[in-house]
Short mmCIF file of C-alpha atoms in Angstrom, two decimals:
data_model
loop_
_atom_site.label_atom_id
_atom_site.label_comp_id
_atom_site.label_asym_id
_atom_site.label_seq_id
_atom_site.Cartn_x
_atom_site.Cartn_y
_atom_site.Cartn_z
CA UNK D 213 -24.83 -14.01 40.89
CA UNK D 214 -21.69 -11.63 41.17
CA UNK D 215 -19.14 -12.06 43.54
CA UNK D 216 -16.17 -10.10 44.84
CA UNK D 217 -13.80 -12.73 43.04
CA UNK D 218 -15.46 -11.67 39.92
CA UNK D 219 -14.80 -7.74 40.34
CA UNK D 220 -11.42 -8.04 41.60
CA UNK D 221 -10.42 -10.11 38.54
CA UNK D 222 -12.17 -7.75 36.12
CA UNK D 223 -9.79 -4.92 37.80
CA UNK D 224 -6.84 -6.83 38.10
CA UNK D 225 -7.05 -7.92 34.47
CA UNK D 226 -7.45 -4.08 33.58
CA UNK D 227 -4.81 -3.04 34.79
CA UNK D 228 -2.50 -5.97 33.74
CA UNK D 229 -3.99 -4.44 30.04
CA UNK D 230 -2.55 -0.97 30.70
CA UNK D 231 1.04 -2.03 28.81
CA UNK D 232 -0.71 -3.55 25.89
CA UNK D 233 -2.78 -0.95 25.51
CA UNK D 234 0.05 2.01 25.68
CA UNK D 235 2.16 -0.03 23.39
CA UNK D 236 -1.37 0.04 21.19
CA UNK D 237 -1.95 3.64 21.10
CA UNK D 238 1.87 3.88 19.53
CA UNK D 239 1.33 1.21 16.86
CA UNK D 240 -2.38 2.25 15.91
CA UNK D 241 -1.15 5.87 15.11
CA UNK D 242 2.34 5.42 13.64
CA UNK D 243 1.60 2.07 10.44
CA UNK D 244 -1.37 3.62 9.47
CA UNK D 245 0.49 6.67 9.14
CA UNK D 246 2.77 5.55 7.22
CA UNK D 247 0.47 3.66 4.80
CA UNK D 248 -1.00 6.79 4.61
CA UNK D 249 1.69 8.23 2.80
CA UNK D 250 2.38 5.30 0.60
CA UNK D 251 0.38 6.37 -2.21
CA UNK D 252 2.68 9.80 -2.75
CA UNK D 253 4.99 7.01 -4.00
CA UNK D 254 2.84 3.94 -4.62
CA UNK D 255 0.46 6.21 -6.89
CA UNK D 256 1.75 4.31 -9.76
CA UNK D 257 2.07 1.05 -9.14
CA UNK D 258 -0.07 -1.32 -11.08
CA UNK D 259 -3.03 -3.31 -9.27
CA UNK D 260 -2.99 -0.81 -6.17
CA UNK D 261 -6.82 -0.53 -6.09
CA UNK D 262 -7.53 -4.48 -6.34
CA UNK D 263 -4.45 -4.92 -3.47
CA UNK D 264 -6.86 -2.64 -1.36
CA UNK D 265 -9.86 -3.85 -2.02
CA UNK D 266 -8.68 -7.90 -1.08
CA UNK D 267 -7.19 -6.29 2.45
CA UNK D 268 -10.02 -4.57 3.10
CA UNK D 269 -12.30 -7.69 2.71
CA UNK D 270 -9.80 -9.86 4.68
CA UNK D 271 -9.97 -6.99 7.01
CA UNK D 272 -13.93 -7.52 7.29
CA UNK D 273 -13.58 -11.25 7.53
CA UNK D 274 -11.41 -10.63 11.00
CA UNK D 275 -14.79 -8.04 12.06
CA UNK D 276 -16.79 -10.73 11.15
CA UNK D 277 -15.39 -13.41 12.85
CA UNK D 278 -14.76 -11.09 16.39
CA UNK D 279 -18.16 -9.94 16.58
CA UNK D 280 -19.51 -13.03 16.88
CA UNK D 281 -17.50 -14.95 18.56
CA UNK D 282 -15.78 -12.33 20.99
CA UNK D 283 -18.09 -9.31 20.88
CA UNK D 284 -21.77 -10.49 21.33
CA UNK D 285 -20.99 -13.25 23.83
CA UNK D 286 -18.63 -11.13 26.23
CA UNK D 287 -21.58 -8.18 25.92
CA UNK D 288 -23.92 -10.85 26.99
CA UNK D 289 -21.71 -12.19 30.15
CA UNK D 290 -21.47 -8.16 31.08
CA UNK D 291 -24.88 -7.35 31.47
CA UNK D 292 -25.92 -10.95 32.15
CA UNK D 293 -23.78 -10.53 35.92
CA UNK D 294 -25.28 -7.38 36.43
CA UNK D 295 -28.91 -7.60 35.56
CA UNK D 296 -28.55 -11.06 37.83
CA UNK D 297 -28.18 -8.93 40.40
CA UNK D 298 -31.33 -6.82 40.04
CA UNK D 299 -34.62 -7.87 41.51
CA UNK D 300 -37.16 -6.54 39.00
CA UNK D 301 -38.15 -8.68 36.87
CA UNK D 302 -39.34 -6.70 33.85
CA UNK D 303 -35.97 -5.84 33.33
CA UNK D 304 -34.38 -8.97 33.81
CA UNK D 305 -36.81 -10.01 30.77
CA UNK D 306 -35.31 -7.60 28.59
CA UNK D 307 -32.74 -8.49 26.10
CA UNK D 308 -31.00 -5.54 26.63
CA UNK D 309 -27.33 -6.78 24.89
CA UNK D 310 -29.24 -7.24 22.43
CA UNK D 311 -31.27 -3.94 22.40
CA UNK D 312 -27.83 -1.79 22.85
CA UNK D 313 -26.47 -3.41 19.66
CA UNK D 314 -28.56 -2.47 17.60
CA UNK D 315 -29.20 1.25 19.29
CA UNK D 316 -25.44 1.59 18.70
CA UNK D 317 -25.65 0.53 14.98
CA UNK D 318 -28.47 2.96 14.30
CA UNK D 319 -26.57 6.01 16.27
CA UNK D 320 -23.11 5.38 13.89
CA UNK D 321 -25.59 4.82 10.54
CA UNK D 322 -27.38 8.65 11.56
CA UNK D 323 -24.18 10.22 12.42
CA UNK D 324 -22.74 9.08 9.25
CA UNK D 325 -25.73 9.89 7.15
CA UNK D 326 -25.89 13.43 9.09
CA UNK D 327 -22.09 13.93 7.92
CA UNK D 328 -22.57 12.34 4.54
CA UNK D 329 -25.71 14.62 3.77
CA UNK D 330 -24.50 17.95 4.46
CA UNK D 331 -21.35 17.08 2.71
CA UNK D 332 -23.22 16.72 -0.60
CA UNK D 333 -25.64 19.94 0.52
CA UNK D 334 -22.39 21.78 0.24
CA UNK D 335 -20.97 20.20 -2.93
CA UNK D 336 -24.31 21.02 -4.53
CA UNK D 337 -24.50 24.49 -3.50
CA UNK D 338 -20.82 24.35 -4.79
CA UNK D 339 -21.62 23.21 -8.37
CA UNK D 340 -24.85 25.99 -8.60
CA UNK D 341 -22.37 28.51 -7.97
CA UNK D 342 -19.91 27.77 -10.60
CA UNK D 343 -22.65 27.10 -12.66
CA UNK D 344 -24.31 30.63 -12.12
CA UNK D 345 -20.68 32.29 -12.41
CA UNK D 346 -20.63 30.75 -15.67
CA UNK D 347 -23.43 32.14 -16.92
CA UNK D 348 -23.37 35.76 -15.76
CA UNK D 349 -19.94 36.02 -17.53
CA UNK D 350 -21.64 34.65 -21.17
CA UNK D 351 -23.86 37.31 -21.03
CA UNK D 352 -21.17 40.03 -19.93
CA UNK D 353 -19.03 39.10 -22.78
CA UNK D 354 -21.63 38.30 -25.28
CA UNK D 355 -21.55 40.63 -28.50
CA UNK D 356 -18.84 43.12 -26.37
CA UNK D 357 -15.98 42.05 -26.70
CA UNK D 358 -12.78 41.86 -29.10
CA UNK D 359 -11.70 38.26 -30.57
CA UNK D 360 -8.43 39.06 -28.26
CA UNK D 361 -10.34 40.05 -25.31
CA UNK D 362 -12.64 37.41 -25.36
CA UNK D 363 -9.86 34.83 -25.41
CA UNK D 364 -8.50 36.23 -22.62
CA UNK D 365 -10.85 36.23 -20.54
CA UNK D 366 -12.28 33.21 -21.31
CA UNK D 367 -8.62 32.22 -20.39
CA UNK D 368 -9.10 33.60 -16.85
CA UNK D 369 -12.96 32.35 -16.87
CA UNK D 370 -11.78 28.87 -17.48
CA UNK D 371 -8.95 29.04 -15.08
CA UNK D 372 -11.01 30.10 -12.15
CA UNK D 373 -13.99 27.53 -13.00
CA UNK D 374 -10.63 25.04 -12.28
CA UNK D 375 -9.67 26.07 -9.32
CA UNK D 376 -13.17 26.56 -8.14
CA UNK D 377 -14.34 23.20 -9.10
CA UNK D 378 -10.97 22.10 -6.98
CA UNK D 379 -12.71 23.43 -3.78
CA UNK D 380 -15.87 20.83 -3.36
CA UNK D 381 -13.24 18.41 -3.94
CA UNK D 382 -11.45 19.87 -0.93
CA UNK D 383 -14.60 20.60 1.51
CA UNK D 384 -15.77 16.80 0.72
CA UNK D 385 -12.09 15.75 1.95
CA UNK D 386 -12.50 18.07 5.19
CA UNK D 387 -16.50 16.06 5.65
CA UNK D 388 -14.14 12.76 4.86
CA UNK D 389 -11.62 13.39 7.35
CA UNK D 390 -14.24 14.40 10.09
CA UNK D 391 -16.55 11.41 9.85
CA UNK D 392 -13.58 9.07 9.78
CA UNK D 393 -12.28 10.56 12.76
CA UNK D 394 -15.43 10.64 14.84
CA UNK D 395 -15.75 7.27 13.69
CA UNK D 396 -12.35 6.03 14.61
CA UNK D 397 -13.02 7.22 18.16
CA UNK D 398 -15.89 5.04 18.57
CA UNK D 399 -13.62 2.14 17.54
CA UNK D 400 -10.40 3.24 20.31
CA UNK D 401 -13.41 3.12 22.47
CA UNK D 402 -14.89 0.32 21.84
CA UNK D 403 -11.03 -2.35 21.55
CA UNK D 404 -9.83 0.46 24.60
CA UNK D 405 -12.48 -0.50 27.02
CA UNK D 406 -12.09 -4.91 26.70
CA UNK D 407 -10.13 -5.72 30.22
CA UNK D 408 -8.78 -9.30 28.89
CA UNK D 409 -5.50 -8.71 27.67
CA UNK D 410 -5.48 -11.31 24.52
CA UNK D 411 -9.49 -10.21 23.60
CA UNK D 412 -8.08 -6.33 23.17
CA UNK D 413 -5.23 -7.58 21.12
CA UNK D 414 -7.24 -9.66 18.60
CA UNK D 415 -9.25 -6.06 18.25
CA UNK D 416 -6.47 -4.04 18.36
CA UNK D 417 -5.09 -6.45 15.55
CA UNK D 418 -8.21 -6.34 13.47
CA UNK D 419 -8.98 -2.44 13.35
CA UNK D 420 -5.20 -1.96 12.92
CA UNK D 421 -5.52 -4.02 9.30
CA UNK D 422 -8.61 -1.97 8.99
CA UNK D 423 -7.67 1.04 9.39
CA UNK D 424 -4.15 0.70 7.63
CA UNK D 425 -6.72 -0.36 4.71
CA UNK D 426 -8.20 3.08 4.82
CA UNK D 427 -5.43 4.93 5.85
CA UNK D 428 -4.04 3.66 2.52
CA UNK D 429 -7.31 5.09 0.51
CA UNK D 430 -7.42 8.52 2.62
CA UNK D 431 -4.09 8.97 1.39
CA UNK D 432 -5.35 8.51 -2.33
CA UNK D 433 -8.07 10.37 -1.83
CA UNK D 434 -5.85 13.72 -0.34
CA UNK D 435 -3.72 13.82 -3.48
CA UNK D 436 -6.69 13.08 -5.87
CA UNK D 437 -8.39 16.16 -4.08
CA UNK D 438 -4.96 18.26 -5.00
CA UNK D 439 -3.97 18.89 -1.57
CA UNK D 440 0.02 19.91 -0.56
CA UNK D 441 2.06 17.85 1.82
CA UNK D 442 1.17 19.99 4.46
CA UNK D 443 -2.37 19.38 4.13
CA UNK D 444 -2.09 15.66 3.37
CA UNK D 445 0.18 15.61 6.83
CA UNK D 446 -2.36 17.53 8.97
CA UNK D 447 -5.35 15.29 7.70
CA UNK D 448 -3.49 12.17 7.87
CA UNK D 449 -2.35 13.04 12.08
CA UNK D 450 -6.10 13.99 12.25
CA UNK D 451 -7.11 10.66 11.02
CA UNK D 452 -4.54 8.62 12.55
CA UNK D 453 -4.48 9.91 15.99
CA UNK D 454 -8.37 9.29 16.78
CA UNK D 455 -8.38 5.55 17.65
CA UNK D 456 -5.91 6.25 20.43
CA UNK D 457 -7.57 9.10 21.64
CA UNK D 458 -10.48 6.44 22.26
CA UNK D 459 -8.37 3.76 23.62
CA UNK D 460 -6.63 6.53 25.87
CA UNK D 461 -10.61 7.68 27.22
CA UNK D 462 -11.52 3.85 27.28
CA UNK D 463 -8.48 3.15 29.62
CA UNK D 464 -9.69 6.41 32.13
CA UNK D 465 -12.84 4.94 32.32
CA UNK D 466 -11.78 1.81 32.87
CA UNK D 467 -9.22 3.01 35.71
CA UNK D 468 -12.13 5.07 37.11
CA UNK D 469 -14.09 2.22 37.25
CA UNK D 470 -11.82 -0.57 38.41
CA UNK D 471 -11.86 1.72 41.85
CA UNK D 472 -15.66 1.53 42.60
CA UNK D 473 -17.75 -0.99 42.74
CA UNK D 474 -17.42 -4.37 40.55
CA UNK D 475 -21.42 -4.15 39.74
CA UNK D 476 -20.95 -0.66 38.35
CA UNK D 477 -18.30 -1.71 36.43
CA UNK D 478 -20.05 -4.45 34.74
CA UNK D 479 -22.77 -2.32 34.04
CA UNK D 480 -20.55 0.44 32.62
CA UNK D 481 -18.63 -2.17 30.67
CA UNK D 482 -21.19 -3.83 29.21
CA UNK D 483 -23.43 -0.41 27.82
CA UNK D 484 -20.06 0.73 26.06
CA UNK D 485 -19.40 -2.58 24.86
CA UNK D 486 -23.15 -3.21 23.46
CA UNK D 487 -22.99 0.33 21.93
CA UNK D 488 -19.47 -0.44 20.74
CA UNK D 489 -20.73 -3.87 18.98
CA UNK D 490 -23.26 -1.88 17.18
CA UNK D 491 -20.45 0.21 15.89
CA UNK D 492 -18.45 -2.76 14.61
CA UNK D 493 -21.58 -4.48 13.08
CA UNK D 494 -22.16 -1.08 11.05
CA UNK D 495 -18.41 -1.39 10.17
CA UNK D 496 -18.12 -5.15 8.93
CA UNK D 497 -21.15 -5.06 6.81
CA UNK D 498 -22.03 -1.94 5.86
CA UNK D 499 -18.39 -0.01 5.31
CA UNK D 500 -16.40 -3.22 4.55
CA UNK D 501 -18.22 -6.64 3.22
CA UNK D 502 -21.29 -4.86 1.46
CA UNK D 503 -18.70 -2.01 -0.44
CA UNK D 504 -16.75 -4.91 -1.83
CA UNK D 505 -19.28 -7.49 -2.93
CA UNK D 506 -21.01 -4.87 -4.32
CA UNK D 507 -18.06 -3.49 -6.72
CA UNK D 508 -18.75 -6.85 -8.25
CA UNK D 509 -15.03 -7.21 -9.09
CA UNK D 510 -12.38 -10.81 -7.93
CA UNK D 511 -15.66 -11.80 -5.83
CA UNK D 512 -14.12 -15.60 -5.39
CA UNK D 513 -11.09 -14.07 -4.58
CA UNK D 514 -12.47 -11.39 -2.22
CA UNK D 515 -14.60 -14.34 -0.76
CA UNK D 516 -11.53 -16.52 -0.04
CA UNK D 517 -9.95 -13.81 1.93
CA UNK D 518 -12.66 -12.84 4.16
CA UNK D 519 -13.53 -16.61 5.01
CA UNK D 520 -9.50 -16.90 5.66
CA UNK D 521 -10.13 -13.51 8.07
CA UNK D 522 -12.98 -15.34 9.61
CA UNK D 523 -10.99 -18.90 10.39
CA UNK D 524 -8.47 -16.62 11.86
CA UNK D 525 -10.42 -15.65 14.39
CA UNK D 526 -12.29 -18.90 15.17
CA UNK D 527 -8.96 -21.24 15.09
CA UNK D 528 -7.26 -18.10 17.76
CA UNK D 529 -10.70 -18.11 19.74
CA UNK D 530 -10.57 -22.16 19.97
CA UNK D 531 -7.43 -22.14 21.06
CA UNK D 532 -8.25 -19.28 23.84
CA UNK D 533 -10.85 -20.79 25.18
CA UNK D 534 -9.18 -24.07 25.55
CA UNK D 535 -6.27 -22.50 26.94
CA UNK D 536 -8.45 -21.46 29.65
CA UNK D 537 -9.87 -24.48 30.18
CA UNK D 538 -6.80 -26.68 30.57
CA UNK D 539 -5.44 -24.26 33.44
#
């Protein structure tokens, strides 16, 4: 059953988070920021692809290792002290940890498939156009028109099939930079609304490595797409500043919550927190481990690294939990 003891220390240990979490929301925008710009000057350095690829799986490794043993069991102890406290028994037979986990997996896999597929609607519809321009001015200038002429304006033709061609390149960057951004919030919400102190720093730790991983590739991707400073700068802030936006709503709700009632809290905890797991699941296997093994390239390497991600995690979690259990 839940006690009083239990909801006081789940609000004291919020707000004892409230430091870590501010000092957080400065570091998660500001280094992936900056490794965002690396490539303007890292574009030609050799072996800057495979560096990113072995991050990202190390990066995946530290997923792996928090979801299971940080993320499922604390989702678990959540609903666990609330549903306790419930008399009906149908839903105390539920697995319902379980059952938000996977809702939240399938909500971020739809909302990235929604994104994903009207992206390529629009760089289809894109490449018909050029296509059709292409042929209207063949027949224009077929049999009409002077040597010189003709030249010219297949001069011009060519010219604006280039910078034409340039702009599904762009609009897929704009779909990019949305979907990661959306997506980033989910993951601010989901380190922003752990309580414990050390659990939101092992998060914060692991989609920081993450996220300085893609950060790195969105910046590759801007200049590949032929986009000015300006434009890399504005998509970069976009990108960067999401995942404290969703620590920053995570901490309201948290404050919100700390000054009502402990069973509420639990409750509220423990749906974002199931949802959020979901989220990270999608992340780790999908986005991260699955991309990599699948490229086929440095697989012993890329395995090394994520197991090395993985003992991270359990040899910091061992030495947590026996912290604990010594005081």
């Amino acid at each position: 059953m839940l006690n009083e003891t239990d909801g006081f220390s789940l609000a004291e240990e919020s707000r004892a988070s409230v430091g870590p979490k501010i000092g957080g929301i400065v570091v998660m925008f500001i280094l992936p920021f900056l490794f965002g710009l690396a490539p303007l000057k890292a574009s030609k350095m050799k072996n800057a692809a495979r560096f990113t690829s072995i991050a990202n799986c190390f990066g995946g490794g530290v997923f792996f290792g928090t979801c299971f043993t940080h993320l499922i069991p604390e989702v678990a102890i959540e609903i666990n002290l609330w549903r306790d406290n419930s008399d009906n028994k149908f839903l105390k037979s539920l697995p319902i940890a379980e059952i938000l986990e996977c809702v939240g997996f399938v909500l971020i896999l739809l909302a990235e498939t929604l994104v994903h597929s009207h992206g390529n609607k629009n760089s289809n519809q894109e490449a018909a156009n050029n296509e059709k321009k292409e042929d209207m001015y063949a027949l224009k200038t077929n049999g009409h028109a002077h040597t010189g002429d003709l030249e010219t304006k297949s001069i011009n033709s060519a010219s604006t099939v280039t910078e034409t061609s340039e702009e599904p390149k762009r609009k897929g960057v704009g779909v990019l930079i949305f979907a990661l951004a959306v997506h980033s919030v989910f993951e601010g919400l989901a380190i922003g609304v752990e309580a414990k102190t050390t659990t939101f720093l092992q998060l914060a730790g692991a989609i920081l490595i993450h996220k300085c991983v893609v950060a790195f590739a969105v910046g590759t991707r801007l200049i590949d797409a032929g986009l000015k400073l300006k434009g890399i700068l504005i998509s970069l802030t976009i990108f960067c500043i999401s995942t404290p936006i969703g620590i920053a709503v995570a901490m309201g709700i948290l404050e919100t919550l700390a000054s009502g009632s402990h069973i509420t809290m639990a409750l509220v905890s423990g749906l974002i927190q199931g949802l959020s797991t979901g989220f990270f699941l999608y992340i780790t296997f999908v986005e991260m481990i699955c991309d990599e093994i699948r490229d086929g390239k440095d697989l012993p390497l890329k395995t090394l690294f994520l197991a090395i991600g993985v003992l991270i995690i359990a040899i910091s979690t061992v030495v947590h939990n026996y912290s604990e259990e010594i005081q």
